[in-house]
Amino acid sequence: MSEYEHQDDYQRKIEELEHASTTAAKLFDIRRIIGGLFTVYGVIVTIAGITASDSAINKAQGININLWTGLGMLILGLLFLLWVKLSPPPPPPPPEELLQESSDSGSGE
């Protein structure tokens, strides 16, 4: 295998890893996970608050705690998702920088 073919394979592998890491970074961003969970649980608890009986509200001293907690969770979850939308995770460095870094570290031996 020639040196040129070896570099082409190396470049292809770097591009595949770059694409995979970008997708993984966007998919597993902790803000997205927290925002999604708070939004889903907020909707569930808000629905429980809307359908609460008078006896359940009286147990909480007249405050519909499920409704207020659900709305708070919903707002928090939506703020996290808005944060992800306005400030997405940074993309990984381009392959040229990766190649330069690997060549620099290999020449120092």
PDB file of C-alpha atoms in Angstrom, residues 4-50:
ATOM      1  CA  TYR A   4      -0.886   8.216  -0.576  1.00  0.00           C
ATOM      2  CA  GLU A   5      -3.447   5.401  -0.168  1.00  0.00           C
ATOM      3  CA  HIS A   6      -2.612   5.169   3.525  1.00  0.00           C
ATOM      4  CA  GLN A   7      -3.273   8.906   3.968  1.00  0.00           C
ATOM      5  CA  ASP A   8      -6.564   8.623   2.050  1.00  0.00           C
ATOM      6  CA  ASP A   9      -7.714   5.836   4.375  1.00  0.00           C
ATOM      7  CA  TYR A  10      -6.631   7.868   7.384  1.00  0.00           C
ATOM      8  CA  GLN A  11      -8.478  10.950   6.092  1.00  0.00           C
ATOM      9  CA  ARG A  12     -11.648   8.906   5.434  1.00  0.00           C
ATOM     10  CA  LYS A  13     -11.557   7.469   8.957  1.00  0.00           C
ATOM     11  CA  ILE A  14     -11.148  10.956  10.441  1.00  0.00           C
ATOM     12  CA  GLU A  15     -14.140  12.254   8.467  1.00  0.00           C
ATOM     13  CA  GLU A  16     -16.271   9.300   9.610  1.00  0.00           C
ATOM     14  CA  LEU A  17     -15.274   9.881  13.240  1.00  0.00           C
ATOM     15  CA  GLU A  18     -15.958  13.616  12.901  1.00  0.00           C
ATOM     16  CA  HIS A  19     -19.455  12.952  11.610  1.00  0.00           C
ATOM     17  CA  ALA A  20     -20.135  10.389  14.341  1.00  0.00           C
ATOM     18  CA  SER A  21     -18.856  12.650  17.115  1.00  0.00           C
ATOM     19  CA  THR A  22     -20.942  15.604  15.895  1.00  0.00           C
ATOM     20  CA  THR A  23     -24.056  13.453  15.856  1.00  0.00           C
ATOM     21  CA  ALA A  24     -23.279  12.000  19.295  1.00  0.00           C
ATOM     22  CA  ALA A  25     -22.545  15.431  20.775  1.00  0.00           C
ATOM     23  CA  LYS A  26     -25.880  16.775  19.589  1.00  0.00           C
ATOM     24  CA  LEU A  27     -27.776  13.660  20.609  1.00  0.00           C
ATOM     25  CA  PHE A  28     -26.308  13.270  24.090  1.00  0.00           C
ATOM     26  CA  ASP A  29     -26.089  16.917  25.096  1.00  0.00           C
ATOM     27  CA  ILE A  30     -27.099  16.910  28.772  1.00  0.00           C
ATOM     28  CA  ARG A  31     -29.213  20.040  28.295  1.00  0.00           C
ATOM     29  CA  ARG A  32     -31.350  18.204  25.747  1.00  0.00           C
ATOM     30  CA  ILE A  33     -31.840  15.225  28.065  1.00  0.00           C
ATOM     31  CA  ILE A  34     -32.718  17.362  31.103  1.00  0.00           C
ATOM     32  CA  GLY A  35     -34.981  19.635  29.062  1.00  0.00           C
ATOM     33  CA  GLY A  36     -36.804  16.705  27.508  1.00  0.00           C
ATOM     34  CA  LEU A  37     -37.372  14.964  30.824  1.00  0.00           C
ATOM     35  CA  PHE A  38     -38.572  18.102  32.591  1.00  0.00           C
ATOM     36  CA  THR A  39     -40.903  18.910  29.689  1.00  0.00           C
ATOM     37  CA  VAL A  40     -42.445  15.429  29.625  1.00  0.00           C
ATOM     38  CA  TYR A  41     -42.827  15.236  33.407  1.00  0.00           C
ATOM     39  CA  GLY A  42     -44.116  18.811  33.476  1.00  0.00           C
ATOM     40  CA  VAL A  43     -46.878  17.952  31.016  1.00  0.00           C
ATOM     41  CA  ILE A  44     -47.830  14.861  33.049  1.00  0.00           C
ATOM     42  CA  VAL A  45     -47.902  16.704  36.385  1.00  0.00           C
ATOM     43  CA  THR A  46     -49.778  19.659  34.861  1.00  0.00           C
ATOM     44  CA  ILE A  47     -52.452  17.315  33.533  1.00  0.00           C
ATOM     45  CA  ALA A  48     -52.672  15.745  37.002  1.00  0.00           C
ATOM     46  CA  GLY A  49     -53.119  19.242  38.430  1.00  0.00           C
ATOM     47  CA  ILE A  50     -55.822  20.192  35.948  1.00  0.00           C
TER      48      ILE A  50
END
